[in-house]
mmCIF file of C-alpha atoms in Angstrom:
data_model
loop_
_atom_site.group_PDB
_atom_site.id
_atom_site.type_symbol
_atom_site.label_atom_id
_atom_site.label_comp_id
_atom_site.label_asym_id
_atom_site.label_seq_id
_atom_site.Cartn_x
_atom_site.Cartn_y
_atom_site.Cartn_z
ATOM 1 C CA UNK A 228 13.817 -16.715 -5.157
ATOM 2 C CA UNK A 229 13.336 -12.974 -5.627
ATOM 3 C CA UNK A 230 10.558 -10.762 -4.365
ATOM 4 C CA UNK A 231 9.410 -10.117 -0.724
ATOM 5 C CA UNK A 232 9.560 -12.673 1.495
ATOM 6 C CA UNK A 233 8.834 -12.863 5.620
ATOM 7 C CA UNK A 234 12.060 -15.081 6.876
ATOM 8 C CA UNK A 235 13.680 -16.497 10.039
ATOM 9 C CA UNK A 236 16.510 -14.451 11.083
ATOM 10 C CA UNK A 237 18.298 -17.493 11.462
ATOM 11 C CA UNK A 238 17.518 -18.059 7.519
ATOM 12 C CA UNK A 239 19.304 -14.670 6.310
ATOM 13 C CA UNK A 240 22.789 -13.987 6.046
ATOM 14 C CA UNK A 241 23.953 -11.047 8.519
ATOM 15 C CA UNK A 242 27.508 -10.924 6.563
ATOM 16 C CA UNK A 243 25.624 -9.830 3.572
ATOM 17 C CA UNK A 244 27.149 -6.497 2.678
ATOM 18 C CA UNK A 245 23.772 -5.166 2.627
ATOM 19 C CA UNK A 246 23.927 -4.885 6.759
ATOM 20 C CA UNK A 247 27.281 -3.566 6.675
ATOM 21 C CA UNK A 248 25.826 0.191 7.025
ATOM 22 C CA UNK A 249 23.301 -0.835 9.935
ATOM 23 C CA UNK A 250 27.034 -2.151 11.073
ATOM 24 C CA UNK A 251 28.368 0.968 10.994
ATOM 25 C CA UNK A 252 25.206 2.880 12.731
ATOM 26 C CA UNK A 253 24.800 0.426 15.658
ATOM 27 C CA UNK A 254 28.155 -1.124 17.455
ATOM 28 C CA UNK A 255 25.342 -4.253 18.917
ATOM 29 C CA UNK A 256 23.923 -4.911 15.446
ATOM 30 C CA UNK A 257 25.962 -8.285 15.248
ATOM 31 C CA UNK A 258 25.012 -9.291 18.521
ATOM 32 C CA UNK A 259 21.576 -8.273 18.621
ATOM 33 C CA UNK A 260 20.942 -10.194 15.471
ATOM 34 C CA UNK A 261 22.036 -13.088 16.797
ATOM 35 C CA UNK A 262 19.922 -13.019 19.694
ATOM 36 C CA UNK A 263 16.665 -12.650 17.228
ATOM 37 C CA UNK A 264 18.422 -15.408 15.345
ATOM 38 C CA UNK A 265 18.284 -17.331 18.231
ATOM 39 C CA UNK A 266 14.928 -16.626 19.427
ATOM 40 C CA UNK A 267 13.494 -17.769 16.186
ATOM 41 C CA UNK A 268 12.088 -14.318 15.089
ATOM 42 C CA UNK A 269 11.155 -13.037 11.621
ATOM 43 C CA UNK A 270 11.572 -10.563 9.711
ATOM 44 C CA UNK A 271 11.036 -9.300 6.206
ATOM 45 C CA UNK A 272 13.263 -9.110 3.331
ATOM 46 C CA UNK A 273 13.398 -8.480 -0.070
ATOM 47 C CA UNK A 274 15.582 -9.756 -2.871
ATOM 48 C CA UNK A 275 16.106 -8.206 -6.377
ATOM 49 C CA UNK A 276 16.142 -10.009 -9.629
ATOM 50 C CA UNK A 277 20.020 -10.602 -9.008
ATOM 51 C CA UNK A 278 18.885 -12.393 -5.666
ATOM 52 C CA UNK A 279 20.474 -9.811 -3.499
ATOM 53 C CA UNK A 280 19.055 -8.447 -0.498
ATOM 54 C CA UNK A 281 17.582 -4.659 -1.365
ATOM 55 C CA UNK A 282 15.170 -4.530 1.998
ATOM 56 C CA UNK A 283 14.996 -5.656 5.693
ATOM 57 C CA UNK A 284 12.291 -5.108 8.345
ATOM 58 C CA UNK A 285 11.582 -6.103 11.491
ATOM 59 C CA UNK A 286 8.511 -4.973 13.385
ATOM 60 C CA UNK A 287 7.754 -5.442 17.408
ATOM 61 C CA UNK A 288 4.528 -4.820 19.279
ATOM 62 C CA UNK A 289 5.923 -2.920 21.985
ATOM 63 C CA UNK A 290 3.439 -2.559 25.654
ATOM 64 C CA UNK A 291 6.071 -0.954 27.475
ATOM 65 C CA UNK A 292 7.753 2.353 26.797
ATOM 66 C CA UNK A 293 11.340 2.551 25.649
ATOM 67 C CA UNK A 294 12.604 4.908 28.587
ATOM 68 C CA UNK A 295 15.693 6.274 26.654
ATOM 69 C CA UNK A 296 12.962 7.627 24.590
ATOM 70 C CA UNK A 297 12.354 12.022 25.709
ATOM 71 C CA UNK A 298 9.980 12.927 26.018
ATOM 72 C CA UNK A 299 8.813 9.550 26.774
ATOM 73 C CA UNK A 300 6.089 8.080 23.931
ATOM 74 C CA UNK A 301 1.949 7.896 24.180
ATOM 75 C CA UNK A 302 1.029 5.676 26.481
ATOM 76 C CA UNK A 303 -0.671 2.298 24.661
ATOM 77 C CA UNK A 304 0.809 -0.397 22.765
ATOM 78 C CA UNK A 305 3.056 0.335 19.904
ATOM 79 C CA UNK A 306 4.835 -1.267 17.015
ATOM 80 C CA UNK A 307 8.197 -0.585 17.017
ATOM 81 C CA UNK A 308 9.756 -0.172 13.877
ATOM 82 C CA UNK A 309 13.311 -1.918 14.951
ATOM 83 C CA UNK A 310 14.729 -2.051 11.858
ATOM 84 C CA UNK A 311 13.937 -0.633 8.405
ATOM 85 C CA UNK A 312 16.791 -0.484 5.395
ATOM 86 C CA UNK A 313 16.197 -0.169 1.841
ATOM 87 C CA UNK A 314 18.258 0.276 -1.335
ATOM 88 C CA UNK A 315 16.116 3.002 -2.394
ATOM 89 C CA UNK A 316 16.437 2.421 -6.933
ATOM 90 C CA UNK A 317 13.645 4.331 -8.095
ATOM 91 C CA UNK A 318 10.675 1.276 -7.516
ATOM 92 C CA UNK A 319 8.379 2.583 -4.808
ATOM 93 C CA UNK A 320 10.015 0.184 -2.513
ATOM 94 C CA UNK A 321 9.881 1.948 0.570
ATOM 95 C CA UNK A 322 6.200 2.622 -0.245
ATOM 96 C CA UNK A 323 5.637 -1.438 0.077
ATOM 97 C CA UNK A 324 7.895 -1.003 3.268
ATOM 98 C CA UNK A 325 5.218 1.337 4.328
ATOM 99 C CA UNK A 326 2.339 -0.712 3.300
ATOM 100 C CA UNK A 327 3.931 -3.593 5.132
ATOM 101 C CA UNK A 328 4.351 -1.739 8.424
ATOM 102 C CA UNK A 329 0.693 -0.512 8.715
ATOM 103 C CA UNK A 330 -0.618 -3.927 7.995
ATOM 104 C CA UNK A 331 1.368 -5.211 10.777
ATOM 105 C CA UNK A 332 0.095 -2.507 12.837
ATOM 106 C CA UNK A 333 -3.564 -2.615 12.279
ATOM 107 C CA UNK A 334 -3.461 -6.471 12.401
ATOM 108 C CA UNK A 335 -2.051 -6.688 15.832
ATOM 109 C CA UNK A 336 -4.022 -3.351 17.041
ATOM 110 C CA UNK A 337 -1.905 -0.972 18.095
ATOM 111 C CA UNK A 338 -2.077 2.528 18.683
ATOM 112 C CA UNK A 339 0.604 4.110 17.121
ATOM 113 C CA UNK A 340 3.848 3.166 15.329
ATOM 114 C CA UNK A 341 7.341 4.256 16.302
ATOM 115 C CA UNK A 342 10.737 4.446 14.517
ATOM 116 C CA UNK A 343 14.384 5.967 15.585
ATOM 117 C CA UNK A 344 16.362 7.036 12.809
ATOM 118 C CA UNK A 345 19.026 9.248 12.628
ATOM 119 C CA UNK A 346 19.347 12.953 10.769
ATOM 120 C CA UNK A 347 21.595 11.866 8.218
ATOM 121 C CA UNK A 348 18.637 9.217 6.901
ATOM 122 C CA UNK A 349 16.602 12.578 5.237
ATOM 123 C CA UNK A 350 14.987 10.073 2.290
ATOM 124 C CA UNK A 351 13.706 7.752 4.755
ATOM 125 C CA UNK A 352 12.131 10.273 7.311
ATOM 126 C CA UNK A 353 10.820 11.901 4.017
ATOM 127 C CA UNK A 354 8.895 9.108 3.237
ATOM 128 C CA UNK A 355 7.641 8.266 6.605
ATOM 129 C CA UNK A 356 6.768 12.146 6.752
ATOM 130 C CA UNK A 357 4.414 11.612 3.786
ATOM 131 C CA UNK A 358 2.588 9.001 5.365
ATOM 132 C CA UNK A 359 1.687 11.165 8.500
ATOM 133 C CA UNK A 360 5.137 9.975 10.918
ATOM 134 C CA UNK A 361 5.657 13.101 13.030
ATOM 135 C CA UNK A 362 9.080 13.693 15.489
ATOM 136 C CA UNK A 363 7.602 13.254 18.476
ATOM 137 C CA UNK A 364 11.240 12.735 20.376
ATOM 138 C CA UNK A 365 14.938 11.591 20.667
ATOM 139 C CA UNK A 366 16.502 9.327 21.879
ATOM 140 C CA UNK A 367 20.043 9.152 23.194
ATOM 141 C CA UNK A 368 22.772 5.908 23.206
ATOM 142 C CA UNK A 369 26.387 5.168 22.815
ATOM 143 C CA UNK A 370 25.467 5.313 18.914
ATOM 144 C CA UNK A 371 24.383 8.557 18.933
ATOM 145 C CA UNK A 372 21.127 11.071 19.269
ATOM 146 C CA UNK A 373 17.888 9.762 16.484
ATOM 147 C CA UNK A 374 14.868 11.770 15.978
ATOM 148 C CA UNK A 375 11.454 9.434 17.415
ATOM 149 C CA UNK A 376 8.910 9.568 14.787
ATOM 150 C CA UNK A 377 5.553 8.881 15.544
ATOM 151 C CA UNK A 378 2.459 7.631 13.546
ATOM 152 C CA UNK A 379 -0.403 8.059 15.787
ATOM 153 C CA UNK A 380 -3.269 5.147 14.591
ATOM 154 C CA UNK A 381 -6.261 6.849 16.733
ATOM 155 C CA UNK A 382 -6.466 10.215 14.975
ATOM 156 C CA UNK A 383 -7.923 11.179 11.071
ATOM 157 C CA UNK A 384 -6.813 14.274 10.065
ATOM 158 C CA UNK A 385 -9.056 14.568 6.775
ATOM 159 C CA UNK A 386 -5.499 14.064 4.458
ATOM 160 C CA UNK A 387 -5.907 11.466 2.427
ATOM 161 C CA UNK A 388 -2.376 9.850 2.015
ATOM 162 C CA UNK A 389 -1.360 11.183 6.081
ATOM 163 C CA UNK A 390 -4.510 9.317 7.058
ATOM 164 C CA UNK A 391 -3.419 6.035 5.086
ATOM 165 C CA UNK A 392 -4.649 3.506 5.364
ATOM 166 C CA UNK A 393 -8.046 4.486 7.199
ATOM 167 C CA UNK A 394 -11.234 5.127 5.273
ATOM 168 C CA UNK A 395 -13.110 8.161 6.375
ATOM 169 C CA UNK A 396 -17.062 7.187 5.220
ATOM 170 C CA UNK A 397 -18.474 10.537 6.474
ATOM 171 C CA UNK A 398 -20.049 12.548 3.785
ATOM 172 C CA UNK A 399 -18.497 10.231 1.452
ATOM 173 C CA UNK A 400 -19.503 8.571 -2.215
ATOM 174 C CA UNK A 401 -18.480 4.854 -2.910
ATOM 175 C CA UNK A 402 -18.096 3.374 -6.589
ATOM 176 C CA UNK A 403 -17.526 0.510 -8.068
ATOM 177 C CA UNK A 404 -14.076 0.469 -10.815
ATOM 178 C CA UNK A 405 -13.322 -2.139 -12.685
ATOM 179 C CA UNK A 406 -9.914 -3.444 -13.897
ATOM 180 C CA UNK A 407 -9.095 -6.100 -16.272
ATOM 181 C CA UNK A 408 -7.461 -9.078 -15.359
ATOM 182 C CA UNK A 409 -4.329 -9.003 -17.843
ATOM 183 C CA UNK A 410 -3.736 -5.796 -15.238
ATOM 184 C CA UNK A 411 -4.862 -6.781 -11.589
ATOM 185 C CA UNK A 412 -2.522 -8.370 -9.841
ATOM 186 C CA UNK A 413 0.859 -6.917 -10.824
ATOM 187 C CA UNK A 414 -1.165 -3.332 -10.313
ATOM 188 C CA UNK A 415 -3.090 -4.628 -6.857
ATOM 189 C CA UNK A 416 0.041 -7.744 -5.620
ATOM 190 C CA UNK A 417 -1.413 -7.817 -2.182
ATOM 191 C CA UNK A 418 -5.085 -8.548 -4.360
ATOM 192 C CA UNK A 419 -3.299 -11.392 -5.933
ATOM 193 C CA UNK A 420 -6.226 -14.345 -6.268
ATOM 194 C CA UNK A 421 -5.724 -18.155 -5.879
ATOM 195 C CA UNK A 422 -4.169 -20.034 -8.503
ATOM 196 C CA UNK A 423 -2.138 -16.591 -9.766
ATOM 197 C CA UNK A 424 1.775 -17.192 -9.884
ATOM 198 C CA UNK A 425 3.406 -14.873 -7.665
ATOM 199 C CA UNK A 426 6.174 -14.479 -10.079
ATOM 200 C CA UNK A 427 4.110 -11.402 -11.662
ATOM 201 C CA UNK A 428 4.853 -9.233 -8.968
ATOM 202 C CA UNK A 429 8.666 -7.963 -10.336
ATOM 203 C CA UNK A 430 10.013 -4.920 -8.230
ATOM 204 C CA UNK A 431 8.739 -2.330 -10.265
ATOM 205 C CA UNK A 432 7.196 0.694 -9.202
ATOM 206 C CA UNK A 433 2.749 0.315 -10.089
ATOM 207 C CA UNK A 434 3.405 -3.064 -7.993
ATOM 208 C CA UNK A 435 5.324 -1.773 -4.790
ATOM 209 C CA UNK A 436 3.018 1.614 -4.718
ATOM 210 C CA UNK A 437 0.625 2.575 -2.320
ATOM 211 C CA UNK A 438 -0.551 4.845 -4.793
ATOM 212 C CA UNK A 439 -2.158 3.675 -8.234
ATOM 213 C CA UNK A 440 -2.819 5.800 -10.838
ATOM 214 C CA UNK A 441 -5.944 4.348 -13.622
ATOM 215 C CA UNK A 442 -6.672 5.396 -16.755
ATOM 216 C CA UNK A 443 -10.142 5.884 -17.476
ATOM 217 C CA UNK A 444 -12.163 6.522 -20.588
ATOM 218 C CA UNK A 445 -15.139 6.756 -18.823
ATOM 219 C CA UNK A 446 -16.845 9.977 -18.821
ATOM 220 C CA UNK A 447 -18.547 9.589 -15.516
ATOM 221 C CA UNK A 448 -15.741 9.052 -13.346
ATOM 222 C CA UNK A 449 -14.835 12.600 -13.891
ATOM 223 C CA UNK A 450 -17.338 13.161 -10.925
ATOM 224 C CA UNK A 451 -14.900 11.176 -7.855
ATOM 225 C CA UNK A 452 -13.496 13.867 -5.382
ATOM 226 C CA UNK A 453 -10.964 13.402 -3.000
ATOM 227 C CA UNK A 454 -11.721 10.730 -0.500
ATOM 228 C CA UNK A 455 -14.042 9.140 -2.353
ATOM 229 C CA UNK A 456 -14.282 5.460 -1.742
ATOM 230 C CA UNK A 457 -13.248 2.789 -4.891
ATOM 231 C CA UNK A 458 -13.836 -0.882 -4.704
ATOM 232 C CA UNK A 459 -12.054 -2.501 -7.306
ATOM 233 C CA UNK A 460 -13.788 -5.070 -9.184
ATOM 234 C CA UNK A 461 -11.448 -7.228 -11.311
ATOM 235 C CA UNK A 462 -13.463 -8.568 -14.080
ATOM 236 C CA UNK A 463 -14.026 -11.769 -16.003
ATOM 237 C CA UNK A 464 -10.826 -13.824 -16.693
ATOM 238 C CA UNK A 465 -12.541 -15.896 -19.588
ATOM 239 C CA UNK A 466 -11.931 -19.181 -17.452
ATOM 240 C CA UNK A 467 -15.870 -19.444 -17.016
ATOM 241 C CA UNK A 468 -18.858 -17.492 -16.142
ATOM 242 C CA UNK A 469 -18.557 -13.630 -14.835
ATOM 243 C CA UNK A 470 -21.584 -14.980 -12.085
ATOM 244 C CA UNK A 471 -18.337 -17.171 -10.583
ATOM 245 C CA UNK A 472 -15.120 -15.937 -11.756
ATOM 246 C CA UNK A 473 -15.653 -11.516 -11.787
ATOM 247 C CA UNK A 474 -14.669 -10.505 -8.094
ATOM 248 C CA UNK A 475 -14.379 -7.494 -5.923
ATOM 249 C CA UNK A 476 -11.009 -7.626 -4.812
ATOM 250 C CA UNK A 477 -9.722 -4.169 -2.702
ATOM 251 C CA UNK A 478 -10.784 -1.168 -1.346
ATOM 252 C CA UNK A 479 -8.828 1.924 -1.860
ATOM 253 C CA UNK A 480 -9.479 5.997 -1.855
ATOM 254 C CA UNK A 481 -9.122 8.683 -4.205
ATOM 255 C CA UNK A 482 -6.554 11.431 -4.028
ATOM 256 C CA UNK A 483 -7.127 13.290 -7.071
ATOM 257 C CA UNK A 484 -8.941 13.154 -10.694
ATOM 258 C CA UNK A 485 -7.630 14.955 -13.825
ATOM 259 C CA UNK A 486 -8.180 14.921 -17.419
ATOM 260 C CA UNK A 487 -5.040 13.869 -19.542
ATOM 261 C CA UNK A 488 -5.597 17.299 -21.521
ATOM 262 C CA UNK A 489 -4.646 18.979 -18.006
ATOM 263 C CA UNK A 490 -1.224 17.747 -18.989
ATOM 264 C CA UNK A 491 0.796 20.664 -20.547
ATOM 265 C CA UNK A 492 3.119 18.327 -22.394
ATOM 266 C CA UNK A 493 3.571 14.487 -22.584
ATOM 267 C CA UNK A 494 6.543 14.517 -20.651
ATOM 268 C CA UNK A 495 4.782 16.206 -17.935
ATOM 269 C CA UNK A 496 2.044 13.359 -17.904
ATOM 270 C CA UNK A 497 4.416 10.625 -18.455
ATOM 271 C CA UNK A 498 6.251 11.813 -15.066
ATOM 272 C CA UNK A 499 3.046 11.728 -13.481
ATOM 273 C CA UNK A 500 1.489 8.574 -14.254
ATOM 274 C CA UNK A 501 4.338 5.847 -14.850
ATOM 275 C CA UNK A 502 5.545 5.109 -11.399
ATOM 276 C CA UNK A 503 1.847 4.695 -10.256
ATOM 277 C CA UNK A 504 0.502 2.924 -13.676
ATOM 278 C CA UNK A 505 0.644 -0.565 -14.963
ATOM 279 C CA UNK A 506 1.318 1.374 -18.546
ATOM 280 C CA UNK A 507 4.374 1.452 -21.062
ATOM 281 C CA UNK A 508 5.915 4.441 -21.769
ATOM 282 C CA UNK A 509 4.532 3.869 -25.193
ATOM 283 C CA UNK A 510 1.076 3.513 -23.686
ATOM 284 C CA UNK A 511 1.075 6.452 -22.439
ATOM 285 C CA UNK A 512 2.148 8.494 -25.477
ATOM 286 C CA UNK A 513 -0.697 6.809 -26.962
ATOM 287 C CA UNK A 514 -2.873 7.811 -24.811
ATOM 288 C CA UNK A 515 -2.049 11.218 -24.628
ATOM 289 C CA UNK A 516 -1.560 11.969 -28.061
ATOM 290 C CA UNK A 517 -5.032 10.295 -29.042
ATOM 291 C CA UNK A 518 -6.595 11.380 -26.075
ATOM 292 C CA UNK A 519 -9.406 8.631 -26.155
ATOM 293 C CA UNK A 520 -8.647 7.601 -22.336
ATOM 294 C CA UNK A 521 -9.512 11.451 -21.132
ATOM 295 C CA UNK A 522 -9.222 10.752 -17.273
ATOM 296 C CA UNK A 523 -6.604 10.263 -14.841
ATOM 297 C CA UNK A 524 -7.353 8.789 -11.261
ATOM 298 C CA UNK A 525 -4.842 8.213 -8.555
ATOM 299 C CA UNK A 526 -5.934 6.107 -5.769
ATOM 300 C CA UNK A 527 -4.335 4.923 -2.538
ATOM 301 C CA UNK A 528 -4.625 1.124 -2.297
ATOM 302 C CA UNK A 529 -5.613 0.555 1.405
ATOM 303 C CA UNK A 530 -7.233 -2.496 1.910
ATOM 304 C CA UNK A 531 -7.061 -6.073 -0.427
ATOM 305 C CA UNK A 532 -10.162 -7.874 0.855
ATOM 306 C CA UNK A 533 -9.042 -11.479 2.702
ATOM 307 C CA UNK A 534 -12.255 -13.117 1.216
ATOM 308 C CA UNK A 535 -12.897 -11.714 -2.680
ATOM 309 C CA UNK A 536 -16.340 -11.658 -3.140
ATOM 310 C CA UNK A 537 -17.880 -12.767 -6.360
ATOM 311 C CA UNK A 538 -20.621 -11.447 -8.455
ATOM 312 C CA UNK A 539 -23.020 -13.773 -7.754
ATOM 313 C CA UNK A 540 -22.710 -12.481 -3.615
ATOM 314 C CA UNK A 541 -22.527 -8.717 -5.443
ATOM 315 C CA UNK A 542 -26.236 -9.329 -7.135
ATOM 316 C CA UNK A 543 -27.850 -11.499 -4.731
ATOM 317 C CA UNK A 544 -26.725 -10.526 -1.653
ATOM 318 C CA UNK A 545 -25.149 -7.093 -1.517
ATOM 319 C CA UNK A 546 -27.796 -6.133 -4.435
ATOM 320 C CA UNK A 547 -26.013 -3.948 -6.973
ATOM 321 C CA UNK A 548 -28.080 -3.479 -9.612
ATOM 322 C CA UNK A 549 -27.340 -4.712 -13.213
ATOM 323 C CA UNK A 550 -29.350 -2.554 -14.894
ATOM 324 C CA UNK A 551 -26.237 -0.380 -15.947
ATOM 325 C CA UNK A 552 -22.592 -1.943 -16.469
ATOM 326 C CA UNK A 553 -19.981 -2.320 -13.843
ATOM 327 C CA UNK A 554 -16.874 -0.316 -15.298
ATOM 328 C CA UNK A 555 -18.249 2.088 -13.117
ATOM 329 C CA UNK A 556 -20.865 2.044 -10.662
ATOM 330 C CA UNK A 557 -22.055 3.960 -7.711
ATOM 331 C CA UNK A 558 -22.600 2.160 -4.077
ATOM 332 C CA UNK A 559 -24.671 3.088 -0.994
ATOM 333 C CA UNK A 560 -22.729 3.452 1.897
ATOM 334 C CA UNK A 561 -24.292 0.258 2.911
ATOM 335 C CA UNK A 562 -22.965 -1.811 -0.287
ATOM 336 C CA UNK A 563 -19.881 -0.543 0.704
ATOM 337 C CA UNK A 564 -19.863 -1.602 4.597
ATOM 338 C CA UNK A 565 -21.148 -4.975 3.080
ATOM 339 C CA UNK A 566 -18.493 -5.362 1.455
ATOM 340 C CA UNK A 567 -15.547 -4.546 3.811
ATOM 341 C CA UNK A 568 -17.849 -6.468 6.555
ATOM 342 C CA UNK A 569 -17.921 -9.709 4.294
ATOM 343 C CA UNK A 570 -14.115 -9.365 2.623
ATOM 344 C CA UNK A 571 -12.875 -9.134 6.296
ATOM 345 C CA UNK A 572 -10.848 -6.060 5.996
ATOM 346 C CA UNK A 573 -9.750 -5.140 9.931
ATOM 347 C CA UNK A 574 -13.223 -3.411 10.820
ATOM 348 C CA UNK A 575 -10.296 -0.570 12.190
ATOM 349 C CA UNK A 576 -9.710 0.909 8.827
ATOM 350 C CA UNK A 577 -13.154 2.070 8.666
ATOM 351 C CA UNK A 578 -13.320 5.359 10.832
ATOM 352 C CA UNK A 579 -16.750 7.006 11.599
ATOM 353 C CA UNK A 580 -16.626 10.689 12.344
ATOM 354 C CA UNK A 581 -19.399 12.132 14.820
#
């Protein structure tokens, strides 16, 4: 089976060829696999279309301070980043690494994340960069010195994609978006619903993504600013009624909006848009060259609700009027807590500034 998967050490090959650089980096990688082998940990890993390994990661929630670590690390509990590797191949992989590794994080409630990695690994501390990883540190062993980056989970900057994946509500607006269904899961995979085949989510770039880019013809949503709050609201499949089957399904925030005709060339907008879009390529030169989907919003996908909450719950109980359609709608921001309160999204994504 391909795709991401979360595996027993003791279940993955550690001849595979893909380890043989984590080999080469760490003299105790052999034996130190073995002992997680052993203790019956897990880890995750993900397998191409070919069925060979293109990602490993295992996280550990960490109480105690790594003392080869200088200066030493916050005090608090951490997750430890022990091992990340990815075949980087143009998919937004390492973003679903990412994604991954903050879910971990939040779930088990720690205050900051931690990896070592050494200077030669300048794509991967790129990426972790992005995200808001600062080097905090080195630390020093028989395999060499490793800069100590740091993620610290207890402060909000104001920087959307650093602050990922906290919501700042402050001074915010909150909207309802809708998305088809022929496009929801393969653009949203950790959204997926019951009774969907996982099989949709391939390793291509709009699925592994933090960031989502949507198309929009509507006029209004040329009025979302930068960390602005989107709940996504995937709508009828055609299986039954939209009272039953519609659903509010994730939570994310927006980075930017532009209209296509901001675009100098198509090029320029096809290099924008389709890594982050569920689109063709030919999609998109229809779009631009016609022009009838005028705006562009990219998102950060932070949260995919554990309970998806129907429209029937949306009317009656959160009480969003249906007096205008739901392609886009505007929430209070007590719609909004509703709904993270009652699609049990870790209450710690939500931050309140004073």
């Amino acid at each position: 089976m391909n795709g991401l998967q979360y595996k027993k050490f003791s279940d993955v090959d550690e001849n595979d060829v893909f380890f043989d650089s984590l080999k080469e980096d760490y003299s105790e990688f052999t034996t130190w696999f073995a002992k997680k082998s052993a203790a019956a940990e897990e880890a995750y890993v993900f397998y191409n279309s070919r069925r060979r390994m293109d990602g490993f990661l295992y996280l550990k929630v960490e109480d105690t301070a790594d003392t080869a670590i200088v200066p030493p690390l916050p005090e608090g509990k951490a997750l430890k980043v022990g091992t990340l590797k990815i075949n980087a191949h143009g998919t937004k992989l390492g973003e679903r690494f990412v994604k991954k590794i903050f879910d971990h994080a939040m779930n088990s409630g720690a205050d900051y994340i931690y990896v070592t990695v050494f200077e030669k690994h300048e794509g991967l501390i790129t990426l972790l960069e992005r995200y808001g990883f600062e080097k905090r540190a080195t630390k020093v062993t028989p395999n060499g010195s490793e800069h100590v980056l740091v993620r610290n989970l207890n402060v909000v900057t104001g920087n959307v994609v650093k602050d990922f994946p906290h919501f700042e509500t402050t001074d915010k607006k909150y909207y309802l978006l809708a998305i088809y269904p022929e496009y929801h899961s393969a653009f949203l995979p950790d959204s997926i619903l019951n009774g969907e085949s996982h099989d949709i989510l391939e390793d291509v770039s709009h699925t592994n993504s933090i960031h989502k880019i949507y198309i929009s013809g509507i006029n209004r949503t040329k009025c979302l600013v930068p960390g602005d709050i989107v709940a996504i609201y995937r709508t009828n499949d055609g299986k039954g009624k939209a009272y039953y089957r519609s659903v509010v399904s994730s939570l994310g925030v927006v980075e930017e909006v532009r209209q296509i005709k901001s675009f100098q060339s198509e090029s320029q907008f096809i290099k924008y848009a389709k890594p982050y879009s569920i689109f063709t390529i030919e999609q998109l030169k229809e779009y631009f060259t016609n022009k009838q989907k005028s705006y562009i919003i990219k998102f950060t996908y932070n949260a995919a609700l554990k309970k998806r909450i129907i429209r029937k719950r949306l009317i009656e109980e959160c009480l969003i009027s249906t007096r205008s359609r739901w392609d886009f709608t505007q929430l209070t921001e007590t719609q909004l807590k509703w709904i993270a309160d009652e699609g049990e999204i870790n209450e710690s994504l939500i931050v309140h500034q004073a």
